[in-house]
Amino acid sequence: MEGSLYLHAATAATRVEGARRQLPFFVSVAAAVASSRPSRTAGPPRTAAGSLRRFSASVQPVMEGVTGDKSKKCPINGDDIRQCFLNFYASRGHKILPSASLVPDDPTVLLTIAGMLPFKPIFLGKEPKRIPRATTAQRCIRTTDVDNVGRTARHHTFFEMLGNFSFGDYFKREAIHWAWELSTKEFQLPSERLWVSVFKDDDEAYSIWHDEVGVPKERIKRMGEDDNFWTSGATGPCGPCSEIYYDFHPERGYSDADDLGDDSRFIEFYNLVFMEYNKKDDGSLEPLKERNIDTGMGLERMAQILQKVPNNYETDLIFPIIDKASELAKVSYAEANDVMKTNLKIIGDHMRAVVYLISDGVYPSNIGRGYVVRRLIRRVVRIGRLLGIKGDTDGNPEAPFLPVLAETVINLSSCIDPEVKANKPRIIEELKREELRFIHTLERGEKLLDQLLDSALSVAQDNGNLQKPCLSGKDAFLLYDTFGFPVEITIEVAQERGVGVDMEGFDIEMENQRRQSQAAHNVVKLSVGSETELTKNVQDTEFLGYETLSANAVVKGMLVNGNPVTQVSEGADVEILLDRTPFYAESGGQIGDNGLLYAVKNDQREQRTIVEIKDVKKSLGNIFVHKGTVREGSMEVGLEVDAAVDASLRQRAKVHHTATHLLQSALKRVVGQETSQAGSLVAFDRLRFDFNFHRPLSEDELVEVEKLVNRWIGDASLLQTKMMPLSAAKEAGAIAMFGEKYGEQVRVVEVPGVSMELCGGTHVTNTCEIRGFKIISEQGIASGIRRIEAVAGEAFIDYMISRDSHMKTLCSLLKVKAEDVTGRVESIMEELRISRGEVSSLRAEIATLKASNLTSKAFSVGSSNIRAIVENMGKIDADALKSAAEYLLQTLGDPAAVVLGSCPGEGKVSLVAAFSPGVVNLGVQAGKFIGGIAKICGGGGGGRPSFAQAGGRKPENLVDALEKAQGDLVQAITEKTG
């Protein structure tokens, strides 16, 4: 959606009172502050139902008569707009579907960036269309234009896309008529303020708009491919689109309307995509067998129009967050300057994004989605500190402020995503931890800035102050990007020290990062390839694996290297599609089954085929792809086969899957209900469970978790499995397993009194089948994410046998009983510690003794007769080398300089420099000196001005390095003493 409205706040402020008189129901914060100075706790006007009518800081003059309906006394709030849209299309046969997660079930995109993304498999024909029409209010995240957030009226990282979709059902005529009816009748937008764009060659759409809807030709614009032809990428489904724009300045007439992208006049709020072609590799277009409709209406944009505010941020969807941020900053948004308003808008936008991302299971980290969350959080903290926000509303200056803002976001979330309130404890806790962690990072950034400024001043001084000292753009960007240090503060602090900042270089670094960010995961990739062609005649696979481990099936298709084939021979790796199967396909963390496909081609059973199945994945909708190798004979399409799952491996998977459910319940009881799953693996040899938690589990907690799980195993509880509507399952308290995709009917697996989860995986019949459970490791894998690995069933037995074998070996080696192993090992470690200390002392004594023989090799340098020693000490280690240098420096007295080197082991070099105060006062520093010498040996190092150590990897270069050290030392001291 390309149109936008951008009105300068300065213009708005001059005419607030006029707008206020004409719209008595719409009282701005600015007007309220100017007249009555109400209490900050005074709330906004509310409807009878208690919903927010609006939050806004100012009223703009362009809002006069915006709807053309004088009887409409109250702007529609965001929740009303959303529900009105959904109800409108529901009354026209559309199924209202819930918003999909911000974490898409699609490897081509990082986050859910469009309303159509959840329906991509249907558009591709990879999933069957279970309904012909759908409507959604989809939560979306985009970060490509993050630098424009707050600076324009329309750019956001988090937004809601209202959409109506047709899967081979209705097309252009219905889509256009309904869009117009919704806009002009439901939302009561005056038709004379609406403009339309169509693709330049789309005469059909033009005719519908003009001849049937009645839009004057002057308000219909034909545009080219860049504006009005939607494509998902180089290939795939595509088609022309038509957009509806709202005109904020109709008094300018038609002569001033050549550019519908004029943000000061138009805002594009509804985009209709007519998906009717498939774009091939050569760029040509072929008609799709089924034409689809994909539309998007920006909720925030429609709220801006209907609530009569100058931008999306001052709607009731976002402004309460801005208002809370203003309160924390002790400023009035209405009276703030443009820069401050922009910063407050950024906070309002980013807080929505991070709250919903964390709610959907994305946690701050340095990679992938987690990096998006971390960057947005750091931006809010950075800007908050810039605005002077410190502490919470209780007056605690050391407390984090993000949780206070998050409370406001969560309070606004009920109609957007009810799960957010349920996830409130972990959202608040995660934001608190990340903010406090980042503040420490900022403090480190301040120290780094001091060092960089010292370096800039030193370089300028070395150059005779011919140029003003300057901090490089790369360094300024390092502070900004890595440490989150605001460039404005960098400039201010640098100016106080008399140092400039290379802002041109900084802008170049920013642009490079922006390009890299835009290049990754920003488009929804669709393609219609050979896989899709193959599956056109293949129905969904019937899964029989809950009831049986063997079945007769017919081969419906085969792939080799992704290409369809009809026959494969012995030795070939092949992917096989069956009409029915007992094999479980990888899903919900559980890996796919192993087993065999067996076929006999004649009555004499002379020609047989055996295919070893090594993995099964669910692909192209609900089609199972059996991956294997032909071990005997040949396989061909149409052949009837016996499919047999490896029963022992299936049992191992079942045991681990049920144990995973028990583990999650145990964790919730031991460390808290706010703990939730963040990933899992159910394999034959182990289970892996990732969960959200902010610290390592103690040994006692791990023992308690194990005890709980093993107690439930011993209870021998019968599992209950049933199908039910998704809504009923959630009402019953069932929780979802991470990464699982659910339809309207869901499978609920319950261990009575212990756990109830939505799960399509395979499970034991009775918990006693698990036999035993043991945690083998617990560790952190990302910020706020812990991982437990465990074994159960047969893998548990194998593990315990292996551990027992290791213990018996230890007992034999140590000649003690098992219960005495710990004490004996501790005793050995103490003996080893003492021995190492004695060895270290002996080495130091030997090094000192060896050094005592070097005093005669000292030479004088410079007019001050500074005594110096530069020597190779052979094979002594770094600690002994340090002791030798300290001894020599003390023996030589002040002023003196000592540089020693050694080769303590293969591929190792140790270097040390020790300078007395008299040498350091000349400006010759050990830390700077040793680094250049170490480079010759393939290493580096540093330290204090008086003492420094370094290492290297090239012992063969030590002689040359020490020769250079002696030359450099003589030159440096001579230059300083004359």
JSON list of C-alpha atoms in Angstrom, two decimals, residues 478-622:
[
{"chain": "A", "resi": 478, "resn": "LEU", "atom": "CA", "xyz": [29.80, 0.61, 15.63]},
{"chain": "A", "resi": 479, "resn": "LEU", "atom": "CA", "xyz": [28.61, 2.49, 18.70]},
{"chain": "A", "resi": 480, "resn": "TYR", "atom": "CA", "xyz": [25.12, 2.84, 17.23]},
{"chain": "A", "resi": 481, "resn": "ASP", "atom": "CA", "xyz": [24.69, -0.66, 15.82]},
{"chain": "A", "resi": 482, "resn": "THR", "atom": "CA", "xyz": [26.51, -2.84, 18.34]},
{"chain": "A", "resi": 483, "resn": "PHE", "atom": "CA", "xyz": [26.11, -0.84, 21.53]},
{"chain": "A", "resi": 484, "resn": "GLY", "atom": "CA", "xyz": [22.90, 0.99, 20.66]},
{"chain": "A", "resi": 485, "resn": "PHE", "atom": "CA", "xyz": [24.53, 4.34, 21.35]},
{"chain": "A", "resi": 486, "resn": "PRO", "atom": "CA", "xyz": [22.47, 7.22, 19.87]},
{"chain": "A", "resi": 487, "resn": "VAL", "atom": "CA", "xyz": [24.48, 9.07, 17.25]},
{"chain": "A", "resi": 488, "resn": "GLU", "atom": "CA", "xyz": [23.07, 12.33, 18.64]},
{"chain": "A", "resi": 489, "resn": "ILE", "atom": "CA", "xyz": [24.75, 11.62, 21.98]},
{"chain": "A", "resi": 490, "resn": "THR", "atom": "CA", "xyz": [27.93, 10.55, 20.21]},
{"chain": "A", "resi": 491, "resn": "ILE", "atom": "CA", "xyz": [28.03, 13.93, 18.45]},
{"chain": "A", "resi": 492, "resn": "GLU", "atom": "CA", "xyz": [27.27, 15.85, 21.65]},
{"chain": "A", "resi": 493, "resn": "VAL", "atom": "CA", "xyz": [29.94, 14.08, 23.73]},
{"chain": "A", "resi": 494, "resn": "ALA", "atom": "CA", "xyz": [32.47, 14.36, 20.91]},
{"chain": "A", "resi": 495, "resn": "GLN", "atom": "CA", "xyz": [31.87, 18.11, 20.59]},
{"chain": "A", "resi": 496, "resn": "GLU", "atom": "CA", "xyz": [32.50, 18.55, 24.30]},
{"chain": "A", "resi": 497, "resn": "ARG", "atom": "CA", "xyz": [35.90, 16.90, 23.77]},
{"chain": "A", "resi": 498, "resn": "GLY", "atom": "CA", "xyz": [36.63, 18.96, 20.66]},
{"chain": "A", "resi": 499, "resn": "VAL", "atom": "CA", "xyz": [36.19, 16.02, 18.29]},
{"chain": "A", "resi": 500, "resn": "GLY", "atom": "CA", "xyz": [34.07, 15.98, 15.14]},
{"chain": "A", "resi": 501, "resn": "VAL", "atom": "CA", "xyz": [32.07, 13.03, 13.79]},
{"chain": "A", "resi": 502, "resn": "ASP", "atom": "CA", "xyz": [32.21, 11.82, 10.19]},
{"chain": "A", "resi": 503, "resn": "MET", "atom": "CA", "xyz": [28.46, 11.78, 9.58]},
{"chain": "A", "resi": 504, "resn": "GLU", "atom": "CA", "xyz": [28.91, 11.15, 5.87]},
{"chain": "A", "resi": 505, "resn": "GLY", "atom": "CA", "xyz": [30.73, 7.93, 6.68]},
{"chain": "A", "resi": 506, "resn": "PHE", "atom": "CA", "xyz": [28.07, 7.08, 9.27]},
{"chain": "A", "resi": 507, "resn": "ASP", "atom": "CA", "xyz": [25.30, 7.53, 6.68]},
{"chain": "A", "resi": 508, "resn": "ILE", "atom": "CA", "xyz": [27.16, 5.25, 4.27]},
{"chain": "A", "resi": 509, "resn": "GLU", "atom": "CA", "xyz": [27.33, 2.51, 6.93]},
{"chain": "A", "resi": 510, "resn": "MET", "atom": "CA", "xyz": [23.62, 2.98, 7.70]},
{"chain": "A", "resi": 511, "resn": "GLU", "atom": "CA", "xyz": [22.72, 2.69, 4.02]},
{"chain": "A", "resi": 512, "resn": "ASN", "atom": "CA", "xyz": [24.80, -0.47, 3.65]},
{"chain": "A", "resi": 513, "resn": "GLN", "atom": "CA", "xyz": [22.96, -2.05, 6.57]},
{"chain": "A", "resi": 514, "resn": "ARG", "atom": "CA", "xyz": [19.59, -0.97, 5.19]},
{"chain": "A", "resi": 515, "resn": "ARG", "atom": "CA", "xyz": [20.33, -2.60, 1.84]},
{"chain": "A", "resi": 516, "resn": "GLN", "atom": "CA", "xyz": [21.43, -5.82, 3.51]},
{"chain": "A", "resi": 517, "resn": "SER", "atom": "CA", "xyz": [18.27, -5.83, 5.62]},
{"chain": "A", "resi": 518, "resn": "GLN", "atom": "CA", "xyz": [16.03, -5.24, 2.60]},
{"chain": "A", "resi": 519, "resn": "ALA", "atom": "CA", "xyz": [17.75, -7.98, 0.65]},
{"chain": "A", "resi": 520, "resn": "ALA", "atom": "CA", "xyz": [16.79, -10.67, 3.18]},
{"chain": "A", "resi": 521, "resn": "HIS", "atom": "CA", "xyz": [13.37, -12.27, 3.64]},
{"chain": "A", "resi": 522, "resn": "ASN", "atom": "CA", "xyz": [11.23, -9.46, 2.32]},
{"chain": "A", "resi": 523, "resn": "VAL", "atom": "CA", "xyz": [9.16, -11.03, -0.41]},
{"chain": "A", "resi": 524, "resn": "VAL", "atom": "CA", "xyz": [6.70, -13.86, -0.37]},
{"chain": "A", "resi": 525, "resn": "LYS", "atom": "CA", "xyz": [8.19, -16.37, -2.79]},
{"chain": "A", "resi": 526, "resn": "LEU", "atom": "CA", "xyz": [5.68, -18.35, -4.80]},
{"chain": "A", "resi": 527, "resn": "SER", "atom": "CA", "xyz": [6.47, -20.77, -7.56]},
{"chain": "A", "resi": 528, "resn": "VAL", "atom": "CA", "xyz": [4.59, -23.24, -9.68]},
{"chain": "A", "resi": 529, "resn": "GLY", "atom": "CA", "xyz": [7.09, -25.97, -10.49]},
{"chain": "A", "resi": 530, "resn": "SER", "atom": "CA", "xyz": [7.35, -29.66, -11.25]},
{"chain": "A", "resi": 531, "resn": "GLU", "atom": "CA", "xyz": [6.30, -30.67, -7.73]},
{"chain": "A", "resi": 532, "resn": "THR", "atom": "CA", "xyz": [3.04, -28.80, -8.12]},
{"chain": "A", "resi": 533, "resn": "GLU", "atom": "CA", "xyz": [2.45, -30.36, -11.53]},
{"chain": "A", "resi": 534, "resn": "LEU", "atom": "CA", "xyz": [3.09, -33.82, -10.07]},
{"chain": "A", "resi": 535, "resn": "THR", "atom": "CA", "xyz": [0.60, -33.37, -7.24]},
{"chain": "A", "resi": 536, "resn": "LYS", "atom": "CA", "xyz": [-2.28, -32.11, -9.36]},
{"chain": "A", "resi": 537, "resn": "ASN", "atom": "CA", "xyz": [-3.52, -35.69, -9.72]},
{"chain": "A", "resi": 538, "resn": "VAL", "atom": "CA", "xyz": [-2.37, -36.86, -6.27]},
{"chain": "A", "resi": 539, "resn": "GLN", "atom": "CA", "xyz": [-4.82, -36.66, -3.40]},
{"chain": "A", "resi": 540, "resn": "ASP", "atom": "CA", "xyz": [-3.90, -36.11, 0.22]},
{"chain": "A", "resi": 541, "resn": "THR", "atom": "CA", "xyz": [-2.30, -39.17, 1.77]},
{"chain": "A", "resi": 542, "resn": "GLU", "atom": "CA", "xyz": [-4.55, -41.18, 4.06]},
{"chain": "A", "resi": 543, "resn": "PHE", "atom": "CA", "xyz": [-2.63, -41.70, 7.31]},
{"chain": "A", "resi": 544, "resn": "LEU", "atom": "CA", "xyz": [-3.26, -45.07, 8.97]},
{"chain": "A", "resi": 545, "resn": "GLY", "atom": "CA", "xyz": [-0.39, -44.99, 11.45]},
{"chain": "A", "resi": 546, "resn": "TYR", "atom": "CA", "xyz": [-2.42, -44.37, 14.58]},
{"chain": "A", "resi": 547, "resn": "GLU", "atom": "CA", "xyz": [-4.12, -47.77, 14.22]},
{"chain": "A", "resi": 548, "resn": "THR", "atom": "CA", "xyz": [-1.61, -49.95, 12.35]},
{"chain": "A", "resi": 549, "resn": "LEU", "atom": "CA", "xyz": [2.07, -50.24, 11.44]},
{"chain": "A", "resi": 550, "resn": "SER", "atom": "CA", "xyz": [1.49, -52.03, 8.12]},
{"chain": "A", "resi": 551, "resn": "ALA", "atom": "CA", "xyz": [-0.86, -51.53, 5.20]},
{"chain": "A", "resi": 552, "resn": "ASN", "atom": "CA", "xyz": [-1.36, -52.09, 1.48]},
{"chain": "A", "resi": 553, "resn": "ALA", "atom": "CA", "xyz": [-0.89, -48.98, -0.65]},
{"chain": "A", "resi": 554, "resn": "VAL", "atom": "CA", "xyz": [-0.52, -47.87, -4.27]},
{"chain": "A", "resi": 555, "resn": "VAL", "atom": "CA", "xyz": [2.38, -45.79, -5.57]},
{"chain": "A", "resi": 556, "resn": "LYS", "atom": "CA", "xyz": [0.84, -42.57, -6.94]},
{"chain": "A", "resi": 557, "resn": "GLY", "atom": "CA", "xyz": [4.01, -40.71, -7.86]},
{"chain": "A", "resi": 558, "resn": "MET", "atom": "CA", "xyz": [7.79, -40.65, -7.55]},
{"chain": "A", "resi": 559, "resn": "LEU", "atom": "CA", "xyz": [10.50, -37.99, -7.56]},
{"chain": "A", "resi": 560, "resn": "VAL", "atom": "CA", "xyz": [14.24, -38.29, -8.19]},
{"chain": "A", "resi": 561, "resn": "ASN", "atom": "CA", "xyz": [16.21, -35.12, -7.48]},
{"chain": "A", "resi": 562, "resn": "GLY", "atom": "CA", "xyz": [12.93, -33.22, -7.43]},
{"chain": "A", "resi": 563, "resn": "ASN", "atom": "CA", "xyz": [11.84, -34.37, -10.89]},
{"chain": "A", "resi": 564, "resn": "PRO", "atom": "CA", "xyz": [8.85, -36.67, -11.53]},
{"chain": "A", "resi": 565, "resn": "VAL", "atom": "CA", "xyz": [9.70, -40.19, -12.77]},
{"chain": "A", "resi": 566, "resn": "THR", "atom": "CA", "xyz": [7.62, -43.27, -13.50]},
{"chain": "A", "resi": 567, "resn": "GLN", "atom": "CA", "xyz": [10.22, -45.98, -12.71]},
{"chain": "A", "resi": 568, "resn": "VAL", "atom": "CA", "xyz": [13.41, -46.33, -10.67]},
{"chain": "A", "resi": 569, "resn": "SER", "atom": "CA", "xyz": [15.93, -49.15, -10.46]},
{"chain": "A", "resi": 570, "resn": "GLU", "atom": "CA", "xyz": [17.98, -50.79, -7.72]},
{"chain": "A", "resi": 571, "resn": "GLY", "atom": "CA", "xyz": [20.34, -48.43, -5.90]},
{"chain": "A", "resi": 572, "resn": "ALA", "atom": "CA", "xyz": [18.36, -45.27, -6.69]},
{"chain": "A", "resi": 573, "resn": "ASP", "atom": "CA", "xyz": [17.40, -42.72, -4.04]},
{"chain": "A", "resi": 574, "resn": "VAL", "atom": "CA", "xyz": [13.75, -41.90, -4.53]},
{"chain": "A", "resi": 575, "resn": "GLU", "atom": "CA", "xyz": [10.82, -39.99, -3.00]},
{"chain": "A", "resi": 576, "resn": "ILE", "atom": "CA", "xyz": [7.58, -41.98, -3.16]},
{"chain": "A", "resi": 577, "resn": "LEU", "atom": "CA", "xyz": [3.98, -40.74, -2.86]},
{"chain": "A", "resi": 578, "resn": "LEU", "atom": "CA", "xyz": [1.43, -43.33, -1.69]},
{"chain": "A", "resi": 579, "resn": "ASP", "atom": "CA", "xyz": [-2.34, -43.11, -1.57]},
{"chain": "A", "resi": 580, "resn": "ARG", "atom": "CA", "xyz": [-2.32, -44.35, 2.04]},
{"chain": "A", "resi": 581, "resn": "THR", "atom": "CA", "xyz": [0.42, -45.04, 4.57]},
{"chain": "A", "resi": 582, "resn": "PRO", "atom": "CA", "xyz": [1.15, -46.23, 8.10]},
{"chain": "A", "resi": 583, "resn": "PHE", "atom": "CA", "xyz": [4.36, -44.12, 8.12]},
{"chain": "A", "resi": 584, "resn": "TYR", "atom": "CA", "xyz": [4.33, -41.03, 10.34]},
{"chain": "A", "resi": 585, "resn": "ALA", "atom": "CA", "xyz": [5.61, -37.93, 8.53]},
{"chain": "A", "resi": 586, "resn": "GLU", "atom": "CA", "xyz": [7.88, -35.52, 10.41]},
{"chain": "A", "resi": 587, "resn": "SER", "atom": "CA", "xyz": [5.70, -33.00, 12.22]},
{"chain": "A", "resi": 588, "resn": "GLY", "atom": "CA", "xyz": [5.42, -31.26, 15.57]},
{"chain": "A", "resi": 589, "resn": "GLY", "atom": "CA", "xyz": [9.05, -32.12, 16.38]},
{"chain": "A", "resi": 590, "resn": "GLN", "atom": "CA", "xyz": [8.63, -35.88, 15.87]},
{"chain": "A", "resi": 591, "resn": "ILE", "atom": "CA", "xyz": [10.86, -37.30, 13.16]},
{"chain": "A", "resi": 592, "resn": "GLY", "atom": "CA", "xyz": [9.48, -39.47, 10.36]},
{"chain": "A", "resi": 593, "resn": "ASP", "atom": "CA", "xyz": [9.22, -43.24, 10.58]},
{"chain": "A", "resi": 594, "resn": "ASN", "atom": "CA", "xyz": [11.66, -45.74, 9.08]},
{"chain": "A", "resi": 595, "resn": "GLY", "atom": "CA", "xyz": [10.68, -49.02, 7.49]},
{"chain": "A", "resi": 596, "resn": "LEU", "atom": "CA", "xyz": [10.22, -50.90, 4.21]},
{"chain": "A", "resi": 597, "resn": "LEU", "atom": "CA", "xyz": [8.07, -50.89, 1.08]},
{"chain": "A", "resi": 598, "resn": "TYR", "atom": "CA", "xyz": [7.75, -54.40, -0.34]},
{"chain": "A", "resi": 599, "resn": "ALA", "atom": "CA", "xyz": [6.20, -55.48, -3.65]},
{"chain": "A", "resi": 600, "resn": "VAL", "atom": "CA", "xyz": [5.92, -58.67, -5.71]},
{"chain": "A", "resi": 601, "resn": "LYS", "atom": "CA", "xyz": [5.40, -58.29, -9.46]},
{"chain": "A", "resi": 602, "resn": "ASN", "atom": "CA", "xyz": [4.16, -61.77, -10.48]},
{"chain": "A", "resi": 603, "resn": "ASP", "atom": "CA", "xyz": [2.33, -64.70, -9.02]},
{"chain": "A", "resi": 604, "resn": "GLN", "atom": "CA", "xyz": [5.48, -66.79, -8.78]},
{"chain": "A", "resi": 605, "resn": "ARG", "atom": "CA", "xyz": [6.98, -64.13, -6.48]},
{"chain": "A", "resi": 606, "resn": "GLU", "atom": "CA", "xyz": [10.16, -64.12, -8.54]},
{"chain": "A", "resi": 607, "resn": "GLN", "atom": "CA", "xyz": [10.34, -60.38, -9.14]},
{"chain": "A", "resi": 608, "resn": "ARG", "atom": "CA", "xyz": [10.27, -58.56, -5.86]},
{"chain": "A", "resi": 609, "resn": "THR", "atom": "CA", "xyz": [11.02, -54.96, -4.93]},
{"chain": "A", "resi": 610, "resn": "ILE", "atom": "CA", "xyz": [12.28, -53.70, -1.59]},
{"chain": "A", "resi": 611, "resn": "VAL", "atom": "CA", "xyz": [12.63, -50.00, -0.78]},
{"chain": "A", "resi": 612, "resn": "GLU", "atom": "CA", "xyz": [14.21, -48.98, 2.51]},
{"chain": "A", "resi": 613, "resn": "ILE", "atom": "CA", "xyz": [12.41, -45.88, 3.84]},
{"chain": "A", "resi": 614, "resn": "LYS", "atom": "CA", "xyz": [14.78, -43.64, 5.81]},
{"chain": "A", "resi": 615, "resn": "ASP", "atom": "CA", "xyz": [12.54, -40.64, 6.39]},
{"chain": "A", "resi": 616, "resn": "VAL", "atom": "CA", "xyz": [9.03, -39.35, 5.74]},
{"chain": "A", "resi": 617, "resn": "LYS", "atom": "CA", "xyz": [8.07, -35.70, 5.44]},
{"chain": "A", "resi": 618, "resn": "LYS", "atom": "CA", "xyz": [4.77, -33.94, 4.94]},
{"chain": "A", "resi": 619, "resn": "SER", "atom": "CA", "xyz": [4.97, -31.73, 1.88]},
{"chain": "A", "resi": 620, "resn": "LEU", "atom": "CA", "xyz": [2.81, -30.08, -0.74]},
{"chain": "A", "resi": 621, "resn": "GLY", "atom": "CA", "xyz": [-0.13, -29.82, 1.61]},
{"chain": "A", "resi": 622, "resn": "ASN", "atom": "CA", "xyz": [-1.03, -33.10, 3.29]}
]
